[in-house]
Amino acid sequence: MAAVAAVAALWAALQPDLAVILIGWVPYLAQGFAMNILISVAAIAIGSLIGLILGVMELAPARWIRAPAITYVHIFRNAPHLVLIFATTYAMPFEITLLGGTVAFPDWLKAVVGLAIPASAHIAEIVRGAIQSIPTAQWESAGSLGFSRLRTLRWIILPQCLRRTLPAWMNLYASIAMGSALASLVGVGELLHAATDASTAVRRTDFTIAVYLTVLVSFFAYCYPISRLTQRLERRFAV
Amino acid sequence: MADPLLLDLVKTAKSYGINVGFLTSPHERDIWLEGFRTTLTLVATMIPVSLAAGMALAAALTARQRWLALPARVFVELTRNTPTLVQLSCAFLGLNMLISQSLGGAGQNPFGAFFWVVLVVGLHGAAYHAEALRAGIEAVPDTTLEAARALGFNRLEILRWVELPLALRIALPTIVNNLVTLVKLTTVGSAVAVGEITYASIMIWTQRDNVVELMVVILVFFSAINLVVSQIGLWLERRLAVPGLGVRS
């Protein structure tokens, strides 16, 4: 990180005029990056909730509960994120009529849905794997203590899964955070889109390169700590 | 003139509420079919590129020379922690423009959008392959390496004849997973107007308003490619399985 800062400082000293223009664009770029964070946090939150339900459904004893969840997970784990973002953007309405009033349904929210769908499919698999890694004896002992199936799941099994799924969940979070850049292709004003705006407005080769490198460094600064933390957790939880 | 059978098919589909009217327009049909071809070409070129670069990167990552290992590590971390689309923008809008300028105009530049997509996405896959192979190389038992050294193998020969063959077998399931991700990543080509299936479908559905129909086709298409990729992976795993290791299925 220090090396990057040193290179940036050196470059700014050599090219003061370019640095001034770039600094002028920082607020606009920062606004874009806030959008990336918003999209990724919302997508992972929705995806986690739906994924948790789907993961539990995948292990249900009844076939009619299991089959739809397995099909959903299979389809959307194989689907490219970009295709889902395009599909939600073009196929969903721009406003929804709810209880008589109309609520706007902006493009960034559609991008959230487009990323939440594959996120939920991946989380379902993570949850399923974690539940299956808990010894069966725990289910039996909980049963003998009078816990119902759902209560066993809620109070005994899932709390233990939380720790096991954390590294995989964080990996997915980083992947969704990087996926949020795809929203630029459907016109959402996030960081990459802001950089394109800036580069078309300034029209200088060196600025274009500088601004895209800024985008690259910003994403790196967001995702690299997550990946380091994941590696540390993986080592700590390793048996 | 369109095939009467095709017209019939389009009409039947319409009566079920499925809009595939674009099939009767030769122009749109050609764009669409070209989209399938382009996606398959992308996949077919990217997989070998990513595997070759991945092996080279893995060799560099595990090298004892710091000047080889450090840049490889930086490259892998940078690639794994930034969006492919941003990498593609840097390469296509930044690097490609610099090359064009130094060669005197875009007309002189031998590299097109297709080249950059293959390079960027291929190297993205390579970074993931390299990590899998590195883990595999590190999993090769020390005694095996000692035995190879005792037989007079030098460092590079050990890598080529002992470490890589074993690492490849250990890393194969992860590599196949990476290839499935790689296949899905070919869609970013649409961002730089490479006419692969997503790009072709967008061109059609903005005219025809048949997003759902075309999306189902895209999803089925990618599922089919990935099914083939993972089946080949499974076949290779069985073929290359070391006798006496693992569980027999």
Coordinates of C-alpha atoms in Angstrom, one line a residue:
Chain A
M1 CA 0.0 0.0 0.0
A2 CA 2.9 2.3 0.9
A3 CA 4.5 1.6 -2.5
V4 CA 1.3 2.5 -4.3
A5 CA 1.1 5.8 -2.3
A6 CA 4.8 6.5 -3.1
V7 CA 4.3 5.9 -6.8
A8 CA 1.2 8.1 -6.8
A9 CA 3.0 10.9 -5.0
L10 CA 5.9 10.7 -7.4
W11 CA 3.6 10.8 -10.4
A12 CA 1.7 13.7 -9.0
A13 CA 4.9 15.6 -8.5
L14 CA 6.0 15.0 -12.1
Q15 CA 2.6 15.8 -13.6
P16 CA 1.1 18.5 -11.4
D17 CA -1.6 19.7 -13.9
L18 CA -2.9 16.2 -14.4
A19 CA -3.0 15.6 -10.7
V20 CA -5.1 18.8 -10.2
I21 CA -7.6 17.6 -12.8
L22 CA -7.8 14.2 -11.2
I23 CA -8.3 15.6 -7.7
G24 CA -11.1 17.8 -9.1
W25 CA -12.9 14.6 -10.2
V26 CA -12.4 12.8 -6.9
P27 CA -15.8 13.8 -5.3
Y28 CA -17.7 12.5 -8.4
L29 CA -15.7 9.3 -8.4
A30 CA -16.2 8.9 -4.7
Q31 CA -20.0 9.2 -5.2
G32 CA -19.7 6.5 -7.8
F33 CA -17.8 4.2 -5.4
A34 CA -20.4 4.8 -2.7
M35 CA -22.9 3.3 -5.2
N36 CA -20.7 0.2 -5.6
I37 CA -20.7 -0.3 -1.9
L38 CA -24.4 0.3 -1.6
I39 CA -25.1 -2.2 -4.5
S40 CA -22.8 -4.9 -3.1
V41 CA -24.0 -4.6 0.5
A42 CA -27.7 -4.7 -0.5
A43 CA -27.1 -7.6 -2.9
I44 CA -25.2 -9.7 -0.3
A45 CA -27.8 -8.9 2.4
I46 CA -30.8 -10.0 0.2
G47 CA -28.8 -12.9 -1.3
S48 CA -27.8 -14.2 2.2
L49 CA -31.4 -14.2 3.4
I50 CA -32.8 -16.0 0.4
G51 CA -29.7 -18.2 0.2
L52 CA -30.2 -19.3 3.8
I53 CA -33.8 -20.3 3.1
L54 CA -32.8 -22.1 -0.1
G55 CA -30.0 -23.9 1.5
V56 CA -32.3 -25.3 4.3
M57 CA -34.9 -26.1 1.6
E58 CA -32.3 -28.2 -0.3
L59 CA -32.0 -30.5 2.7
A60 CA -35.7 -30.8 3.3
P61 CA -37.1 -34.3 3.5
A62 CA -40.1 -33.5 1.3
R63 CA -39.3 -33.6 -2.4
W64 CA -41.7 -30.8 -3.3
I65 CA -39.7 -28.4 -1.1
R66 CA -36.3 -29.8 -2.1
A67 CA -36.7 -29.9 -5.9
P68 CA -37.5 -26.2 -6.6
A69 CA -34.6 -25.1 -4.5
I70 CA -32.1 -27.5 -6.2
T71 CA -33.3 -26.4 -9.6
Y72 CA -33.0 -22.7 -8.7
V73 CA -29.5 -23.1 -7.3
H74 CA -28.4 -25.2 -10.4
I75 CA -29.7 -22.6 -12.9
F76 CA -28.4 -19.5 -11.3
R77 CA -25.0 -20.8 -10.1
N78 CA -24.3 -21.4 -13.8
A79 CA -25.6 -18.1 -15.1
P80 CA -23.2 -15.3 -15.9
H81 CA -23.7 -12.3 -13.5
L82 CA -23.7 -9.9 -16.5
V83 CA -26.5 -11.7 -18.2
L84 CA -28.6 -11.6 -15.0
I85 CA -28.0 -7.9 -14.6
F86 CA -29.0 -7.2 -18.2
A87 CA -32.0 -9.4 -17.8
T88 CA -33.3 -7.7 -14.6
T89 CA -32.6 -4.3 -16.1
Y90 CA -34.5 -4.9 -19.3
A91 CA -37.2 -7.2 -18.1
M92 CA -38.3 -5.5 -14.8
P93 CA -40.6 -2.5 -14.9
F94 CA -39.3 1.0 -14.1
E95 CA -42.0 1.5 -11.5
I96 CA -44.2 -0.7 -9.4
T97 CA -47.7 -0.1 -8.4
L98 CA -48.0 -1.0 -4.7
L99 CA -51.1 -0.5 -2.6
G100 CA -52.5 2.1 -5.1
G101 CA -49.3 4.2 -5.2
T102 CA -46.5 3.9 -7.7
V103 CA -42.9 3.4 -6.4
A104 CA -40.0 4.1 -8.7
F105 CA -37.8 1.0 -9.4
P106 CA -34.5 2.6 -10.3
D107 CA -31.7 0.8 -12.3
W108 CA -29.4 0.4 -9.4
L109 CA -32.0 -1.5 -7.5
K110 CA -32.4 -3.8 -10.5
A111 CA -28.6 -4.3 -10.5
V112 CA -29.0 -5.3 -6.8
V113 CA -31.6 -7.9 -7.8
G114 CA -29.4 -9.1 -10.7
L115 CA -26.5 -9.7 -8.3
A116 CA -28.6 -11.0 -5.4
I117 CA -29.9 -13.9 -7.6
P118 CA -26.5 -15.5 -8.2
A119 CA -25.4 -14.6 -4.6
S120 CA -28.4 -16.4 -3.2
A121 CA -27.7 -19.5 -5.3
H122 CA -24.0 -19.6 -4.1
I123 CA -25.0 -19.0 -0.5
A124 CA -27.5 -21.8 -0.6
E125 CA -24.7 -24.2 -1.6
I126 CA -22.5 -22.8 1.2
V127 CA -25.2 -23.2 3.8
R128 CA -26.1 -26.7 2.6
G129 CA -22.4 -27.7 2.8
A130 CA -22.1 -26.3 6.3
I131 CA -25.2 -28.0 7.6
Q132 CA -24.0 -31.3 6.2
S133 CA -20.7 -30.9 7.9
I134 CA -22.3 -30.9 11.3
P135 CA -22.3 -34.4 12.9
T136 CA -25.7 -36.2 12.5
A137 CA -25.5 -37.2 16.2
Q138 CA -26.3 -33.6 17.1
W139 CA -29.6 -33.8 15.3
E140 CA -30.4 -37.0 17.2
S141 CA -29.4 -35.6 20.6
A142 CA -31.4 -32.4 20.0
G143 CA -34.4 -34.6 19.0
S144 CA -34.1 -36.6 22.2
L145 CA -34.1 -33.3 24.1
G146 CA -37.5 -32.6 22.6
F147 CA -36.4 -30.0 19.9
S148 CA -38.4 -30.1 16.7
R149 CA -36.6 -30.2 13.4
L150 CA -36.9 -26.4 12.8
R151 CA -35.9 -25.6 16.3
T152 CA -32.8 -27.9 16.1
L153 CA -31.9 -26.0 13.0
R154 CA -32.4 -22.6 14.4
W155 CA -30.8 -23.1 17.9
I156 CA -28.3 -25.8 17.4
I157 CA -27.2 -26.4 13.9
L158 CA -27.2 -22.9 12.3
P159 CA -25.2 -21.1 15.0
Q160 CA -22.4 -23.6 14.4
C161 CA -22.6 -23.1 10.7
L162 CA -22.0 -19.4 11.0
R163 CA -18.3 -19.9 11.8
R164 CA -17.8 -22.5 9.2
T165 CA -19.4 -20.5 6.4
L166 CA -17.7 -17.2 7.2
P167 CA -14.7 -17.6 4.9
A168 CA -16.7 -18.8 1.9
W169 CA -19.3 -16.0 2.6
M170 CA -16.6 -13.4 2.5
N171 CA -15.1 -14.8 -0.7
L172 CA -18.6 -14.4 -2.2
Y173 CA -18.9 -10.9 -0.8
A174 CA -15.7 -9.9 -2.5
S175 CA -16.9 -11.5 -5.8
I176 CA -20.2 -9.6 -5.6
A177 CA -18.4 -6.4 -4.8
M178 CA -16.4 -6.8 -7.9
G179 CA -19.5 -7.8 -9.8
S180 CA -21.0 -4.4 -8.9
A181 CA -18.8 -2.8 -11.6
L182 CA -20.9 -4.7 -14.2
A183 CA -23.8 -2.3 -13.3
S184 CA -21.9 0.4 -15.2
L185 CA -22.9 -1.4 -18.4
V186 CA -26.6 -0.8 -17.7
G187 CA -26.1 2.8 -17.0
V188 CA -25.9 2.8 -13.2
G189 CA -23.8 5.7 -12.0
E190 CA -21.1 3.7 -10.1
L191 CA -17.4 4.1 -10.1
L192 CA -16.5 2.6 -13.5
H193 CA -19.3 4.6 -15.1
A194 CA -18.1 7.8 -13.3
A195 CA -14.6 7.1 -14.7
T196 CA -16.0 6.8 -18.2
D197 CA -17.9 10.1 -17.7
A198 CA -14.7 11.8 -16.5
S199 CA -12.6 10.5 -19.3
T200 CA -15.1 11.6 -22.0
A201 CA -15.3 15.1 -20.4
V202 CA -11.5 15.7 -20.1
R203 CA -10.5 14.0 -23.3
R204 CA -6.8 13.5 -22.5
T205 CA -5.0 10.2 -23.0
D206 CA -2.9 10.4 -19.8
F207 CA -6.0 11.4 -17.8
T208 CA -8.0 8.4 -19.2
I209 CA -5.2 6.1 -18.1
A210 CA -4.9 7.8 -14.7
V211 CA -8.6 7.6 -14.0
Y212 CA -9.0 4.0 -14.9
L213 CA -6.0 3.1 -12.8
T214 CA -7.7 5.0 -9.9
V215 CA -10.7 2.7 -10.4
L216 CA -8.5 -0.3 -10.3
V217 CA -6.7 0.8 -7.2
S218 CA -10.0 1.7 -5.5
F219 CA -11.5 -1.8 -6.1
F220 CA -8.2 -3.3 -4.9
A221 CA -8.3 -1.3 -1.7
Y222 CA -11.9 -2.5 -1.1
C223 CA -11.4 -6.2 -2.0
Y224 CA -7.8 -7.0 -0.9
P225 CA -8.4 -6.6 2.8
I226 CA -11.4 -8.8 2.6
S227 CA -9.4 -11.5 0.9
R228 CA -6.5 -11.2 3.4
L229 CA -9.0 -11.5 6.3
T230 CA -10.6 -14.5 4.6
Q231 CA -7.2 -16.3 4.3
R232 CA -6.5 -15.6 8.0
L233 CA -9.9 -16.9 9.1
E234 CA -9.5 -20.0 6.9
R235 CA -6.2 -20.7 8.6
R236 CA -7.7 -20.2 12.0
F237 CA -10.7 -22.4 11.4
A238 CA -8.7 -25.1 9.6
V239 CA -8.7 -28.4 11.3
Chain B
M1 CA -37.1 -15.9 -48.4
A2 CA -37.6 -17.6 -45.1
D3 CA -38.1 -21.3 -44.7
P4 CA -41.8 -22.1 -44.5
L5 CA -41.1 -24.5 -41.7
L6 CA -39.4 -21.7 -39.7
L7 CA -42.3 -19.4 -40.3
D8 CA -44.6 -22.1 -39.0
L9 CA -42.5 -22.5 -35.9
V10 CA -42.4 -18.8 -35.2
K11 CA -46.2 -18.7 -35.6
T12 CA -46.7 -21.6 -33.2
A13 CA -44.4 -20.1 -30.7
K14 CA -46.3 -16.8 -30.9
S15 CA -49.6 -18.6 -30.2
Y16 CA -48.0 -19.7 -26.9
G17 CA -46.8 -16.2 -26.1
I18 CA -43.2 -16.8 -27.1
N19 CA -41.8 -14.0 -29.2
V20 CA -39.1 -15.4 -31.5
G21 CA -40.1 -13.3 -34.5
F22 CA -36.5 -12.2 -35.0
L23 CA -35.7 -15.6 -36.6
T24 CA -37.6 -14.6 -39.7
S25 CA -35.3 -11.6 -40.2
P26 CA -32.1 -12.9 -41.9
H27 CA -30.0 -10.0 -40.5
E28 CA -31.0 -10.5 -36.9
R29 CA -30.8 -14.3 -37.2
D30 CA -27.2 -13.9 -38.5
I31 CA -26.2 -11.7 -35.6
W32 CA -27.7 -14.2 -33.2
L33 CA -26.0 -17.3 -34.8
E34 CA -22.7 -15.3 -35.0
G35 CA -23.1 -14.6 -31.3
F36 CA -23.1 -18.4 -30.5
R37 CA -20.0 -18.9 -32.7
T38 CA -18.2 -16.0 -31.2
T39 CA -18.8 -17.2 -27.6
L40 CA -17.6 -20.7 -28.5
T41 CA -14.5 -19.2 -30.2
L42 CA -13.8 -17.1 -27.1
V43 CA -14.2 -20.1 -24.9
A44 CA -12.0 -22.3 -27.1
T45 CA -9.2 -19.7 -27.3
M46 CA -9.4 -18.6 -23.7
I47 CA -9.1 -22.0 -22.0
P48 CA -5.7 -22.9 -23.5
V49 CA -4.4 -19.3 -23.0
S50 CA -5.4 -19.4 -19.3
L51 CA -4.0 -22.8 -18.7
A52 CA -0.6 -22.0 -20.3
A53 CA -0.3 -18.7 -18.5
G54 CA -1.5 -20.3 -15.3
M55 CA 1.3 -22.9 -15.4
A56 CA 3.9 -20.2 -16.1
L57 CA 2.6 -18.1 -13.2
A58 CA 2.5 -21.1 -10.9
A59 CA 6.1 -21.9 -11.8
A60 CA 7.1 -18.2 -11.1
L61 CA 5.1 -18.2 -7.8
T62 CA 7.0 -21.2 -6.4
A63 CA 10.4 -20.1 -7.8
R64 CA 13.1 -19.6 -5.3
Q65 CA 14.3 -16.4 -7.1
R66 CA 12.6 -13.4 -5.5
W67 CA 12.6 -11.3 -8.7
L68 CA 10.4 -14.0 -10.2
A69 CA 8.2 -14.8 -7.3
L70 CA 7.4 -11.2 -6.2
P71 CA 6.1 -9.8 -9.5
A72 CA 4.0 -13.0 -10.0
R73 CA 2.5 -12.6 -6.5
V74 CA 1.7 -8.9 -7.1
F75 CA 0.1 -9.8 -10.5
V76 CA -2.0 -12.6 -9.0
E77 CA -3.2 -10.5 -6.0
L78 CA -4.0 -7.6 -8.3
T79 CA -5.9 -9.8 -10.7
R80 CA -7.9 -11.6 -8.1
N81 CA -9.0 -8.5 -6.2
T82 CA -10.1 -6.2 -9.0
P83 CA -13.2 -6.6 -11.3
T84 CA -12.5 -8.2 -14.7
L85 CA -14.5 -5.4 -16.3
V86 CA -12.2 -2.7 -14.8
Q87 CA -9.1 -4.7 -15.9
L88 CA -10.6 -4.8 -19.4
S89 CA -11.3 -1.1 -19.4
C90 CA -7.7 -0.4 -18.3
A91 CA -6.4 -2.6 -21.0
F92 CA -8.7 -1.7 -23.8
L93 CA -9.3 2.0 -23.2
G94 CA -5.8 2.7 -21.7
L95 CA -3.2 0.3 -23.0
N96 CA -4.8 -0.2 -26.4
M97 CA -5.1 3.5 -26.9
L98 CA -1.4 4.0 -26.0
I99 CA -0.4 1.4 -28.5
S100 CA -2.6 3.0 -31.1
Q101 CA -1.1 6.4 -30.5
S102 CA 2.5 5.2 -30.6
L103 CA 1.8 3.3 -33.8
G104 CA 0.2 6.3 -35.4
G105 CA -3.6 5.8 -35.5
A106 CA -6.1 3.1 -34.6
G107 CA -5.8 1.7 -38.1
Q108 CA -2.2 0.7 -37.5
N109 CA -3.0 -1.2 -34.3
P110 CA -3.0 -4.9 -34.9
F111 CA -4.9 -5.6 -31.6
G112 CA -8.7 -5.6 -31.7
A113 CA -11.3 -5.9 -28.9
F114 CA -11.4 -9.7 -29.3
F115 CA -7.6 -9.9 -28.6
W116 CA -7.9 -7.8 -25.4
V117 CA -10.9 -9.8 -24.1
V118 CA -9.0 -13.1 -24.6
L119 CA -5.9 -11.6 -23.0
V120 CA -7.5 -10.0 -20.0
V121 CA -10.0 -12.7 -19.2
G122 CA -7.4 -15.4 -20.0
L123 CA -4.9 -13.9 -17.6
H124 CA -7.7 -13.5 -15.0
G125 CA -8.3 -17.2 -15.2
A126 CA -4.6 -17.8 -15.2
A127 CA -4.2 -16.1 -11.8
Y128 CA -6.8 -18.5 -10.3
H129 CA -5.2 -21.5 -12.0
A130 CA -1.8 -20.4 -10.7
E131 CA -3.1 -20.3 -7.1
A132 CA -4.6 -23.8 -7.4
L133 CA -1.4 -25.2 -9.0
R134 CA 0.8 -23.5 -6.3
A135 CA -1.3 -25.2 -3.6
G136 CA -0.8 -28.5 -5.6
I137 CA 2.9 -28.0 -5.9
E138 CA 3.3 -27.3 -2.2
A139 CA 1.3 -30.4 -1.5
V140 CA 3.9 -32.6 -3.2
P141 CA 5.6 -34.6 -0.4
D142 CA 9.2 -33.6 0.4
T143 CA 10.3 -37.2 0.2
T144 CA 9.2 -37.3 -3.4
L145 CA 11.3 -34.3 -4.2
E146 CA 14.3 -35.8 -2.3
A147 CA 14.0 -38.9 -4.4
A148 CA 13.9 -36.9 -7.6
R149 CA 17.0 -34.9 -6.5
A150 CA 18.7 -38.2 -5.6
L151 CA 18.0 -39.4 -9.2
G152 CA 19.9 -36.3 -10.4
F153 CA 17.0 -34.1 -11.5
N154 CA 17.7 -30.4 -11.5
R155 CA 15.2 -27.8 -10.2
L156 CA 13.5 -27.2 -13.5
E157 CA 13.3 -30.9 -14.4
I158 CA 11.7 -31.6 -11.0
L159 CA 9.1 -28.9 -11.7
R160 CA 8.4 -30.3 -15.2
W161 CA 8.5 -34.1 -14.5
V162 CA 7.6 -34.4 -10.8
E163 CA 5.9 -31.4 -9.3
L164 CA 3.6 -30.2 -12.2
P165 CA 2.2 -33.6 -13.0
L166 CA 1.3 -34.2 -9.4
A167 CA 0.1 -30.7 -8.8
L168 CA -2.1 -30.8 -11.9
R169 CA -3.9 -33.9 -10.5
I170 CA -4.4 -32.3 -7.1
A171 CA -5.5 -28.9 -8.6
L172 CA -7.7 -30.4 -11.4
P173 CA -11.1 -30.0 -9.6
T174 CA -10.3 -26.4 -8.7
I175 CA -9.1 -25.7 -12.2
V176 CA -12.3 -27.1 -13.7
N177 CA -14.2 -24.8 -11.4
N178 CA -12.1 -21.9 -12.5
L179 CA -12.8 -22.8 -16.2
V180 CA -16.6 -22.7 -15.5
T181 CA -16.1 -19.2 -14.1
L182 CA -14.0 -18.3 -17.1
V183 CA -16.8 -19.4 -19.5
K184 CA -19.2 -17.2 -17.7
L185 CA -16.7 -14.3 -17.8
T186 CA -16.7 -14.3 -21.6
T187 CA -19.8 -12.2 -21.4
V188 CA -17.8 -9.1 -20.4
G189 CA -16.7 -9.1 -24.1
S190 CA -20.1 -7.4 -24.7
A191 CA -18.7 -4.3 -22.9
V192 CA -16.2 -3.7 -25.7
A193 CA -18.6 -4.7 -28.5
V194 CA -17.3 -8.2 -29.1
G195 CA -20.4 -9.7 -30.7
E196 CA -20.7 -12.7 -28.4
I197 CA -24.1 -14.2 -27.5
T198 CA -25.0 -11.6 -24.8
Y199 CA -24.1 -8.7 -27.1
A200 CA -26.1 -10.2 -30.0
S201 CA -29.1 -10.8 -27.7
I202 CA -29.0 -7.2 -26.5
M203 CA -29.0 -6.0 -30.1
I204 CA -32.1 -8.2 -30.7
W205 CA -34.1 -7.6 -27.6
T206 CA -33.8 -3.8 -27.6
Q207 CA -35.6 -4.0 -31.0
R208 CA -38.0 -6.9 -30.3
D209 CA -38.7 -6.6 -26.6
N210 CA -38.2 -10.4 -26.0
V211 CA -35.8 -10.4 -23.1
V212 CA -37.1 -13.4 -21.3
E213 CA -37.1 -15.7 -24.4
L214 CA -33.5 -14.8 -25.3
M215 CA -32.3 -14.9 -21.7
V216 CA -33.6 -18.5 -21.4
V217 CA -31.6 -19.4 -24.5
I218 CA -28.5 -17.7 -23.1
L219 CA -28.8 -19.5 -19.8
V220 CA -29.4 -22.9 -21.4
F221 CA -26.4 -22.2 -23.8
F222 CA -24.0 -21.4 -20.9
S223 CA -25.3 -24.4 -18.9
A224 CA -24.6 -26.6 -21.8
I225 CA -21.0 -25.3 -22.3
N226 CA -20.3 -25.6 -18.6
L227 CA -21.8 -29.1 -18.6
V228 CA -19.4 -30.1 -21.3
V229 CA -16.4 -28.4 -19.5
S230 CA -17.2 -30.2 -16.2
Q231 CA -17.7 -33.5 -17.9
I232 CA -14.4 -33.3 -19.7
G233 CA -12.9 -32.3 -16.3
L234 CA -14.4 -35.4 -14.6
W235 CA -13.2 -37.6 -17.4
L236 CA -9.7 -36.2 -17.1
E237 CA -9.8 -36.7 -13.3
R238 CA -10.6 -40.3 -13.8
R239 CA -8.0 -40.7 -16.6
L240 CA -5.2 -39.1 -14.6
A241 CA -6.1 -40.6 -11.2
V242 CA -3.0 -41.9 -9.5
P243 CA -3.6 -45.6 -8.7
G244 CA -3.7 -46.2 -5.0
L245 CA -4.8 -42.7 -4.0
G246 CA -8.2 -41.4 -3.0
V247 CA -11.6 -43.1 -3.0
R248 CA -12.5 -45.4 -5.9
S249 CA -15.9 -44.4 -7.3

